[in-house]
Coordinates of C-alpha atoms in Angstrom, one line a residue:
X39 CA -6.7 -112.9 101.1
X40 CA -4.4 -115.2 99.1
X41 CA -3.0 -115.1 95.5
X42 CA -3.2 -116.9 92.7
X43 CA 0.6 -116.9 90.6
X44 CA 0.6 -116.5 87.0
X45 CA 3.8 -115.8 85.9
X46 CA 5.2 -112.4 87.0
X47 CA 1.5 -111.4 87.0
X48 CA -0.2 -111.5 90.1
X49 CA -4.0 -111.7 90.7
X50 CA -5.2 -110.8 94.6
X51 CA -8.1 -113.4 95.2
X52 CA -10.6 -113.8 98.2
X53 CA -13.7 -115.6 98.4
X54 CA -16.2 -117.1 96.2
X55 CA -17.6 -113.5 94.9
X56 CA -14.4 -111.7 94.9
X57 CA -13.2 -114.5 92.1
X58 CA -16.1 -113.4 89.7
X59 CA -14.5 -111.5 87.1
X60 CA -16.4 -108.1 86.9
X61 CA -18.8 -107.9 83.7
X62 CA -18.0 -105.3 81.3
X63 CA -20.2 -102.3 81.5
X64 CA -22.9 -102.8 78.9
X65 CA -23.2 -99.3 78.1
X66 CA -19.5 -99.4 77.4
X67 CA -19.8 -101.9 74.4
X68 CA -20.3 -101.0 70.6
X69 CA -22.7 -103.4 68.7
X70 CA -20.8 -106.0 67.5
X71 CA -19.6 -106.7 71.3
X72 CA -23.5 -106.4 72.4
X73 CA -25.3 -108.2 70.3
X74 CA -22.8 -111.0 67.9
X75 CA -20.4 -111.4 71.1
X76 CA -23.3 -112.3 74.0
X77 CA -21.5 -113.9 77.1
X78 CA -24.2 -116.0 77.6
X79 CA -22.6 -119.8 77.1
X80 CA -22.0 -122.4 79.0
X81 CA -18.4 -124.1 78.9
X82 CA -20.1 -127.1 77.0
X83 CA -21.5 -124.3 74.5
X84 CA -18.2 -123.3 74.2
X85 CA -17.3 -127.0 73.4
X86 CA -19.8 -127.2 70.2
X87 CA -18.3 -123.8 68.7
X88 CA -14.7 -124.7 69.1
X89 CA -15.7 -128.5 67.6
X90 CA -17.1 -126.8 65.1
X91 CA -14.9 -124.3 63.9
X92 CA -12.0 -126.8 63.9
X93 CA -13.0 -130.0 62.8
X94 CA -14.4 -129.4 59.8
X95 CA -14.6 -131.1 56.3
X96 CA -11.2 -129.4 55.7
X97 CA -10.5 -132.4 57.6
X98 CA -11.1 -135.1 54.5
X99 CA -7.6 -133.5 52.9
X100 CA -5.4 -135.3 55.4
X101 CA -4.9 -138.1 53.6
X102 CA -4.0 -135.9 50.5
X103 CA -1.3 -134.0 53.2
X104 CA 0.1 -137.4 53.6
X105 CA 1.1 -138.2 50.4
X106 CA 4.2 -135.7 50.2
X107 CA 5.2 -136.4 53.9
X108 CA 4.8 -140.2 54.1
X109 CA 4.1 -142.6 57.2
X110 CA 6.1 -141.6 59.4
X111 CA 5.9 -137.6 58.6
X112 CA 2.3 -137.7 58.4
X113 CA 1.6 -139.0 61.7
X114 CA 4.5 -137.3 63.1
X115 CA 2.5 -133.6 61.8
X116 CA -0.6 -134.5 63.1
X117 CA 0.8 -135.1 66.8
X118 CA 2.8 -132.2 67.0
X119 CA 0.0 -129.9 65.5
X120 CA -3.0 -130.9 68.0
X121 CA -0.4 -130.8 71.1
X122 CA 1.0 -127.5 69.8
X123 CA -2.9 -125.8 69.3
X124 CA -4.1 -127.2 72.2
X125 CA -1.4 -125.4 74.0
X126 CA -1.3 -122.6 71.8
X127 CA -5.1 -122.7 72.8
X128 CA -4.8 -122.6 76.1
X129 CA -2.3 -120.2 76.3
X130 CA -4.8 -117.2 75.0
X131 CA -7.8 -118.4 77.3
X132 CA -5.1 -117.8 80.0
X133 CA -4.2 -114.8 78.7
X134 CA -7.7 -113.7 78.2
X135 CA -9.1 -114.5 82.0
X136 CA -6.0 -112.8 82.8
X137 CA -7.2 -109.5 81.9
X138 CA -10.9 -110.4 82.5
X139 CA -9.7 -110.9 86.2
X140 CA -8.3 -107.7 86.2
X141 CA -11.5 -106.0 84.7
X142 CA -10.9 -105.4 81.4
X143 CA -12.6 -108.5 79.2
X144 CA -11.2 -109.0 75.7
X145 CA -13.8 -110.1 73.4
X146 CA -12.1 -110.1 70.2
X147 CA -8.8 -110.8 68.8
X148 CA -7.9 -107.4 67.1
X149 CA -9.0 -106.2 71.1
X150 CA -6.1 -108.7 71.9
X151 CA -4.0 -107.3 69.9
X152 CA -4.4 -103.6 70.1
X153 CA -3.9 -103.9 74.0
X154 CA -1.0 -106.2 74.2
X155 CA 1.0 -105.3 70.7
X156 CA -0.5 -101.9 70.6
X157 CA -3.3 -100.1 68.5
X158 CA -1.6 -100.5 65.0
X159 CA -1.2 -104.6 65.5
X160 CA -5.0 -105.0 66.0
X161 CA -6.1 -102.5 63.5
X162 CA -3.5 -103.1 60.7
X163 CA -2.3 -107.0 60.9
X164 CA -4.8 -109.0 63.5
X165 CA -7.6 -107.4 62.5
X166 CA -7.7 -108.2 58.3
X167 CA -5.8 -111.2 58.3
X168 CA -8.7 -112.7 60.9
X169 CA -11.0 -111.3 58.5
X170 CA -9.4 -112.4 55.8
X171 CA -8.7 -115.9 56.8
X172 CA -12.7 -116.3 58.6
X173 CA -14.4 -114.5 55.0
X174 CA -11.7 -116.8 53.4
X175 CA -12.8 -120.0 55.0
X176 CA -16.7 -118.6 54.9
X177 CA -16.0 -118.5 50.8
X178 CA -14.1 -122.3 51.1
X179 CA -17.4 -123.5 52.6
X180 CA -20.0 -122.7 50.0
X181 CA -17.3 -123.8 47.1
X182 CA -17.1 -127.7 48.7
X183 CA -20.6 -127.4 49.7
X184 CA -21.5 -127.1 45.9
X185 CA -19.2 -129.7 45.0
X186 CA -20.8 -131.9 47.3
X187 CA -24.0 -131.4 46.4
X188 CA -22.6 -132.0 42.4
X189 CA -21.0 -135.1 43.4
X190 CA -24.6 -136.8 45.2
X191 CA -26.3 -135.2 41.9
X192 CA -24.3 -137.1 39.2
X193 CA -24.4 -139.8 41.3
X194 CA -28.3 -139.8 41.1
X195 CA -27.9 -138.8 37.4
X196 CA -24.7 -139.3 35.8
X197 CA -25.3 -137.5 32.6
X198 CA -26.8 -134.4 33.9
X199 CA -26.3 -130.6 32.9
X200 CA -26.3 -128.9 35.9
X201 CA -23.4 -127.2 36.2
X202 CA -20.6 -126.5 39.8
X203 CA -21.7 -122.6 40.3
X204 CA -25.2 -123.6 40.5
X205 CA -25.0 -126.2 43.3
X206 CA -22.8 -123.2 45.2
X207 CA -25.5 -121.4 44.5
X208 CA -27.9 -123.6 46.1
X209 CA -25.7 -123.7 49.0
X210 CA -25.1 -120.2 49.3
X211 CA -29.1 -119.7 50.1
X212 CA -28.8 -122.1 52.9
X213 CA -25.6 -120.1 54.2
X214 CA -28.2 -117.0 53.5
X215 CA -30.6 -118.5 55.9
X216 CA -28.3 -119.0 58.6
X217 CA -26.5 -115.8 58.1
X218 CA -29.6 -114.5 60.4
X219 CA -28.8 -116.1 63.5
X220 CA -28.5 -112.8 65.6
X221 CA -25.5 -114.1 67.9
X222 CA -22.7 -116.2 68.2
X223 CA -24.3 -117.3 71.3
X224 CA -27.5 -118.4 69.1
X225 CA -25.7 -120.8 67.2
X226 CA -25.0 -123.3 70.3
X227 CA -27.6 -126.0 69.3
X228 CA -26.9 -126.1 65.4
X229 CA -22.9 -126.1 66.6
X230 CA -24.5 -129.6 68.6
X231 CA -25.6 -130.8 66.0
X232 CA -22.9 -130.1 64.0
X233 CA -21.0 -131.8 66.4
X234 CA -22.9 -135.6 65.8
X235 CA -22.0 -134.4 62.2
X236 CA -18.7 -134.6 61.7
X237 CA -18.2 -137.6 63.8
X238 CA -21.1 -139.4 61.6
X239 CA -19.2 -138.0 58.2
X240 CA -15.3 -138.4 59.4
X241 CA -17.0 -142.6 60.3
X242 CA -18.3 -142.7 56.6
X243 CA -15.0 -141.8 55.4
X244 CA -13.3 -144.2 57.0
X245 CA -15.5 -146.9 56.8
X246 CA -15.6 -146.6 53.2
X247 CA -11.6 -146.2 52.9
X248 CA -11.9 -149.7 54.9
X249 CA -13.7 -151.1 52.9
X250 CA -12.1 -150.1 49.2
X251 CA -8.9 -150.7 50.9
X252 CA -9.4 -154.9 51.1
X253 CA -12.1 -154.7 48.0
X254 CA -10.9 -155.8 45.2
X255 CA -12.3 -152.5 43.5
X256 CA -9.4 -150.5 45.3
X257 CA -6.3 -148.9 43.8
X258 CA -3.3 -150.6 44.0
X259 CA -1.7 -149.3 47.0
X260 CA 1.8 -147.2 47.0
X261 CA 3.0 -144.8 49.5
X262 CA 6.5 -144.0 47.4
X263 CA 7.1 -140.4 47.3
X264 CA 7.0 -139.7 44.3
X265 CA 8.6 -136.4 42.0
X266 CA 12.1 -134.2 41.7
X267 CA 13.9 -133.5 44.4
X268 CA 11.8 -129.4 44.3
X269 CA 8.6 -131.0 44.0
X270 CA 8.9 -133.2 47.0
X271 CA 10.5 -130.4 49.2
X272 CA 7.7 -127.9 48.1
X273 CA 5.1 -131.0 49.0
X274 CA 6.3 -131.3 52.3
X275 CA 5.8 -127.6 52.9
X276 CA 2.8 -127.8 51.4
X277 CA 1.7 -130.5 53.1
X278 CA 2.2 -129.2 56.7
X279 CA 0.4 -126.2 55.6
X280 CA -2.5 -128.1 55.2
X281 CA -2.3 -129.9 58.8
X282 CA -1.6 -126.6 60.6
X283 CA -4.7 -124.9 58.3
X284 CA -6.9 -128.1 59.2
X285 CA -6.1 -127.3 62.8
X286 CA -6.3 -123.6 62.6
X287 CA -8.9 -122.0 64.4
X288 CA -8.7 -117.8 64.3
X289 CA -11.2 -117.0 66.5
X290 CA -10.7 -118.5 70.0
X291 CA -11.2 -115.0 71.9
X292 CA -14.5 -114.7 70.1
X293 CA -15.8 -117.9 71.4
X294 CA -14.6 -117.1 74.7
X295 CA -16.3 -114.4 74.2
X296 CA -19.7 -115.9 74.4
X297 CA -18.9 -117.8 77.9
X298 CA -21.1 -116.2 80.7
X299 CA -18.4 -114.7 83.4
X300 CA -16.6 -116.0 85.2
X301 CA -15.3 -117.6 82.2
X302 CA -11.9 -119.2 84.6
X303 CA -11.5 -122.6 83.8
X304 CA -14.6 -123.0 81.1
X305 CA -12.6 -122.7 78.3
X306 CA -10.4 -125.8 79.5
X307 CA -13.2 -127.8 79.4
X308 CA -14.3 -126.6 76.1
X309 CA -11.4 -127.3 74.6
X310 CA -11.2 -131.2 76.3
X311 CA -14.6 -132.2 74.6
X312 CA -13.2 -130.8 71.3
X313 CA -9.8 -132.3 71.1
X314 CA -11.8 -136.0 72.0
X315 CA -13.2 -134.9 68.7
X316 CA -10.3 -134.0 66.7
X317 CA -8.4 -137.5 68.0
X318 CA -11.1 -139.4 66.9
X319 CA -12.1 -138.0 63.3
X320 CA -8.4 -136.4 62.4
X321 CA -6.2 -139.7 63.3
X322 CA -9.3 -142.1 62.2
X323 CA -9.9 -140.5 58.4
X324 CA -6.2 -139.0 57.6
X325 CA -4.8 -143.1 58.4
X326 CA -7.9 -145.2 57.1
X327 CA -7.9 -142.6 53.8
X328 CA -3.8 -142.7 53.0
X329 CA -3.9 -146.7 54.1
X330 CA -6.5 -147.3 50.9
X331 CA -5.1 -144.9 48.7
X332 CA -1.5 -144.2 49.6
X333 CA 0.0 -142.0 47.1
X334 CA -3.2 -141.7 44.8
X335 CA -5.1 -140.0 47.5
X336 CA -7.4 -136.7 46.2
X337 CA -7.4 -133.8 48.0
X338 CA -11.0 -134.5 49.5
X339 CA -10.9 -138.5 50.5
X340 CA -15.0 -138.6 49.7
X341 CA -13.6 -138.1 45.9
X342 CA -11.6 -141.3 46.1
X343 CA -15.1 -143.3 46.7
X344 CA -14.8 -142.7 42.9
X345 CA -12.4 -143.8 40.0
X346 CA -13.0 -143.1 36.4
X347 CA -17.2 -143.3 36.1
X348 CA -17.4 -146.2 38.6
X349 CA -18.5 -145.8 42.4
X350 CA -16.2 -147.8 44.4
X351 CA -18.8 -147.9 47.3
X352 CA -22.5 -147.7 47.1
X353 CA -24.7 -145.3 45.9
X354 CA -26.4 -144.4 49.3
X355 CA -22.7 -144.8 50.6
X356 CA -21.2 -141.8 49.2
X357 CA -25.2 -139.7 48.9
X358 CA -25.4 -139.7 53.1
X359 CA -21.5 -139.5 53.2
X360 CA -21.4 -136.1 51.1
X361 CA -25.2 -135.0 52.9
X362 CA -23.6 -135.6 56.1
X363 CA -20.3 -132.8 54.9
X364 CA -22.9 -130.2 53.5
X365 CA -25.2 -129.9 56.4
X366 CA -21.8 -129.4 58.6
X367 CA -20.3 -127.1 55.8
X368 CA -23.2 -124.7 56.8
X369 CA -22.7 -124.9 60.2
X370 CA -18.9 -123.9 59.7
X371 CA -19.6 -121.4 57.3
X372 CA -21.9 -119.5 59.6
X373 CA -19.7 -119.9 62.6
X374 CA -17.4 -118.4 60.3
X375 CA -19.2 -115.2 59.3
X376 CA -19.0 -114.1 63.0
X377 CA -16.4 -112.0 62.8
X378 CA -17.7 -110.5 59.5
X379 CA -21.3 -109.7 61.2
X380 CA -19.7 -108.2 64.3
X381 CA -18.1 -105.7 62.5
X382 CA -21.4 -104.7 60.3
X383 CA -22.8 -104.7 63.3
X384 CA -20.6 -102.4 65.0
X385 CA -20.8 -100.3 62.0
X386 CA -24.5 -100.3 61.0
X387 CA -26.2 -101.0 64.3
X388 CA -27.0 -98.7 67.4
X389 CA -26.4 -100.2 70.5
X390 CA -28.4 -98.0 72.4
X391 CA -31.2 -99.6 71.0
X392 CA -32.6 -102.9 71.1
X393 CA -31.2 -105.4 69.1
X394 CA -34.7 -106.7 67.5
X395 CA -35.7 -103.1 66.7
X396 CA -36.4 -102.2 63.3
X397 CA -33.3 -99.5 63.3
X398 CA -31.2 -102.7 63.8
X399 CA -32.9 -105.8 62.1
X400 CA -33.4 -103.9 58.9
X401 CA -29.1 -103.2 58.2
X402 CA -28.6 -106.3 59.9
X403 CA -30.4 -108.4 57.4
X404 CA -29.6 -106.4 54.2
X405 CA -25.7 -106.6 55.1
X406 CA -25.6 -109.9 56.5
X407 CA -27.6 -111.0 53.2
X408 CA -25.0 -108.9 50.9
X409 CA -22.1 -110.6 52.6
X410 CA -23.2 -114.1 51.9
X411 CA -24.1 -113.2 48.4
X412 CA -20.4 -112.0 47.7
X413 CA -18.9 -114.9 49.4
X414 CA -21.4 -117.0 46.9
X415 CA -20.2 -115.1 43.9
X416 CA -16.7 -115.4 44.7
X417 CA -17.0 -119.4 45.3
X418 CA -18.7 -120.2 42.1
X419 CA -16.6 -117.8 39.9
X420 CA -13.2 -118.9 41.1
X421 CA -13.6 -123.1 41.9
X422 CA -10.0 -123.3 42.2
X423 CA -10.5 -120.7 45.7
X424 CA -8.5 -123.7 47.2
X425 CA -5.5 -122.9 46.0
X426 CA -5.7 -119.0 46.8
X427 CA -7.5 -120.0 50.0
X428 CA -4.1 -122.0 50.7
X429 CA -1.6 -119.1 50.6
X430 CA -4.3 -117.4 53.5
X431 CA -4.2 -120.3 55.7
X432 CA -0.7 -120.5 55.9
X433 CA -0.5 -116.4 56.0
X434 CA -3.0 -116.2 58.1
X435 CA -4.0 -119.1 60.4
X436 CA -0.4 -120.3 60.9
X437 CA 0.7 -116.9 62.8
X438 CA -3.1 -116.3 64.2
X439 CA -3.0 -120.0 65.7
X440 CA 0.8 -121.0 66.4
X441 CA 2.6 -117.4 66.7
X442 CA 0.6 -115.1 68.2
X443 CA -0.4 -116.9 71.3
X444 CA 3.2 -117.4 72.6
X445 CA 3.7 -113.6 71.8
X446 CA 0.4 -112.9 74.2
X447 CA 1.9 -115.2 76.6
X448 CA 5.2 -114.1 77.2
X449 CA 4.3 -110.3 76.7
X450 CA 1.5 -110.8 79.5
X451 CA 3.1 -112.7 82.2
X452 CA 6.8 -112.3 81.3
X453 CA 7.8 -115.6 82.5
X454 CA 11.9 -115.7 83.5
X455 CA 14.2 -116.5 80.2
X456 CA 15.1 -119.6 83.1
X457 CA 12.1 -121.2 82.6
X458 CA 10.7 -123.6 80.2
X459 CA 8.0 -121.7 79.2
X460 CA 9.8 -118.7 77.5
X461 CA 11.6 -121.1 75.4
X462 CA 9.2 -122.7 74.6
X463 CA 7.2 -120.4 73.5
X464 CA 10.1 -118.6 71.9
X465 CA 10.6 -121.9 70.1
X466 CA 6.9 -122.4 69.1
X467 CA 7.1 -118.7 67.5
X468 CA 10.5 -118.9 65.8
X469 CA 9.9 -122.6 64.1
X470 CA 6.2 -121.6 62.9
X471 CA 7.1 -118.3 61.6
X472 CA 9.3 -119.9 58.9
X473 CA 7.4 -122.5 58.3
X474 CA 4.4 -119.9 57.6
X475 CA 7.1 -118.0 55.1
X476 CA 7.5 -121.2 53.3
X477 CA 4.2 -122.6 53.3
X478 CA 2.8 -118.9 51.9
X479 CA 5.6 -119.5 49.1
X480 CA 4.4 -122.9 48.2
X481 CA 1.1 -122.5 48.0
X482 CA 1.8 -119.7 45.4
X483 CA 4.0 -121.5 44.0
X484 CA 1.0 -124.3 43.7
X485 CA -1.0 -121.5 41.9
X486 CA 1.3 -120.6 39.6
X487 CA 1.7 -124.5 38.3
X488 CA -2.4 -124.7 38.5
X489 CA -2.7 -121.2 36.8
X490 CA -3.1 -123.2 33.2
X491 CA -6.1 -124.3 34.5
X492 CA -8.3 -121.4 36.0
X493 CA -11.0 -120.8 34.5
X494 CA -13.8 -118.3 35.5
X495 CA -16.9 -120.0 36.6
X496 CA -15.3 -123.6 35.4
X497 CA -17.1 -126.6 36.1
X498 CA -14.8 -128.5 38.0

């Protein structure tokens, strides 16, 4: 019998059947864990969630990131945060077939937490900021999915009266419909097509930056930093905020979740087919968008297609560019809701029996429904959710994504303080807690210099 190293840890391995991580015991799992978290996928499954939970229209705000941090610090943000998530990443599958190896499968991050940290982490700090950060994002979705949808309709009628909260209204009932996907593990072909999505949408934007940038039409182009001395500090901090929220994830142990044991090595490849993704729409849209605009780019690029009444592409351009973004805004917003339906599930359901029953199906729908319905509410009473939703990304997705996967790490396998490893995770932690301290005070320092004008139910 050999042995595989990991760290101090040590795994006894044999043959082909003694590597097959033992299943959970079914009867052992509440309902969230049986019937949201179904370890069913395949590794390329695995690669349409993770796509889809990270590249996502959140994406088109690169450019915007850009203007406080320039050339040079733009591109220099965007390397550094995909290497650092990819490792960051990896370093909680590891840590996750780790302890499915040794019988005892994680399926959730607050499960994570609890066993590595201790009960109170996963119960008092994982557990709401995840759910903070994925109702968060679930809430982001349905408010750009309704500006979307206003944007193709005043481009189809400029001098309409329909107003912002009742194209997120419209979106929300799509979201609704979705919502009732009865697993994670259900959601592996719309994730595939979400997928083709964001590459055709993230190839809209920038074509179309292409091609405003050598029109004529185009802005003249600047990339001066411009403002006091406190502005641009608080931009920069601001800025990486944004590239470490566009990278965030916050539920990689729920998608591993849904892998079919053994799960060694399929996350890997999951997370291969999704970085190909990120290099090609993240680099492609945040340099194409800041080269046309420079300093004058919007926070979402598809908004720059547009300068004072006159469409600086055509019509159809910017309808399929913004059709392409809402039909991928539903697929995030859903993936989203997992953690959400896993715990009404756990709450309302009865695992011991069936999942389709009508003891099950009937809370299921009625909560699932009254979640989306909130997170509806919410969007088109407060448009300016960006700027709050900004202060829970850099809360919340900077320590779920950057910090807490080095703390797993070094906590699990206790590599030597001799090695690289430790320090760099040590590193990873120390330099991305401070910069989620400063990011959460620039984004509320953001809202307090938008607070003039909020507006309940604005149309924005």
């Amino acid at each position: 019998m050999g042995t595989v190293w990991e760290g101090k840890a040590k795994v006894a391995v044999g043959d082909e059947n003694q590597r097959q991580q033992a299943p959970q015991n079914q009867k052992d799992l509440d309902a969230g864990a049986l019937f949201v978290l179904q370890s069913k996928g395949s590794w390329l499954h695995c690669g349409y969630h993770l796509t889809t939970s990270i590249v996502a229209p959140a994406l088109l705000s690169l450019p915007y990131a850009f203007v406080h941090l320039g050339w040079a610090g733009g591109v220099a943000c965007l390397v550094i945060g995909a290497l650092v998530t990819f490792y960051s990443y990896n370093l909680i599958s590891l840590v996750l077939e780790h302890h499915a190896q040794l019988g005892h499968r994680q399926l959730r991050f607050r499960d994570m937490a609890q066993d590595i940290l201790g009960p109170r982490w996963g119960r008092y700090y994982v557990g709401p900021i995840q759910f903070a950060v994925c109702y968060g994002a679930v809430i982001g979705c349905a408010l750009l999915g309704g500006q979307c949808m206003k944007a193709i309709y005043e481009v189809s009628r400029p001098n309409g009266s329909m107003k912002l909260y009742e194209f997120v209204t419209i979106f929300g009932v799509l979201l609704l419909i979705l919502a009732q996907m009865p697993s994670f593990h259900s959601l592996r072909h719309i994730n595939m097509a979400s997928l083709v999505l964001c590459l055709a949408y993230s190839a809209c934007a920038a074509a179309g930056s292409i091609y405003i940038g050598h029109s004529s039409k185009g802005p003249e182009k600047s990339y001066t930093l411009n403002g006091s001395t406190v502005d641009r500090v608080f931009g920069v901090f601001n800025s990486i905020a944004i590239i470490a929220t566009t990278f965030g994830n916050g539920i990689i142990p729920e998608i591993q979740a849904t892998l079919a044991p053994p799960v060694k090595g399929k996350m890997f490849k999951g997370l291969c087919i999704c970085y190909v993704i990120v290099c090609a729409t993240f680099f492609s849209v945040a340099i194409a968008g800041y080269w046309a605009f420079g300093n004058q780019s919007d926070g979402m690029l598809l908004s720059n297609f547009t300068s004072e009444g006159r469409n600086l592409v055509p019509k159809w351009f910017i309808v399929i560019s913004n059709a392409f973004v809402i039909l991928q805004l539903a697929a995030v917003g859903v993936v989203y809701l997992q953690p959400t339906n896993e715990v009404l599930e756990k709450t309302l359901s009865d695992p011991k029996r069936g999942q389709f029953s009508a003891r099950n199906v009937i809370p299921r729908l009625i909560s699932r429904s009254i979640s989306v319905i909130i997170g509806t509410v919410i969007a088109g009473m407060l448009p300016f959710f960006g700027d709050i939703n900004a202060v829970i990304g850099a809360f919340g997705f900077l320590p779920l994504d950057f910090v807490l996967p080095a703390v797993f790490f070094n906590l699990t396998f206790k590599p030597s303080r001799k090695t690289v490893i430790f320090w760099l995770n040590v590193s990873i932690v120390a330099v991305f807690v401070v910069l989620a301290v400063i990011g959460s005070v620039a984004a509320v320092r953001q809202i307090s210099l938008d607070a003039k004008n909020y507006k309940l139910f604005a149309n924005v």
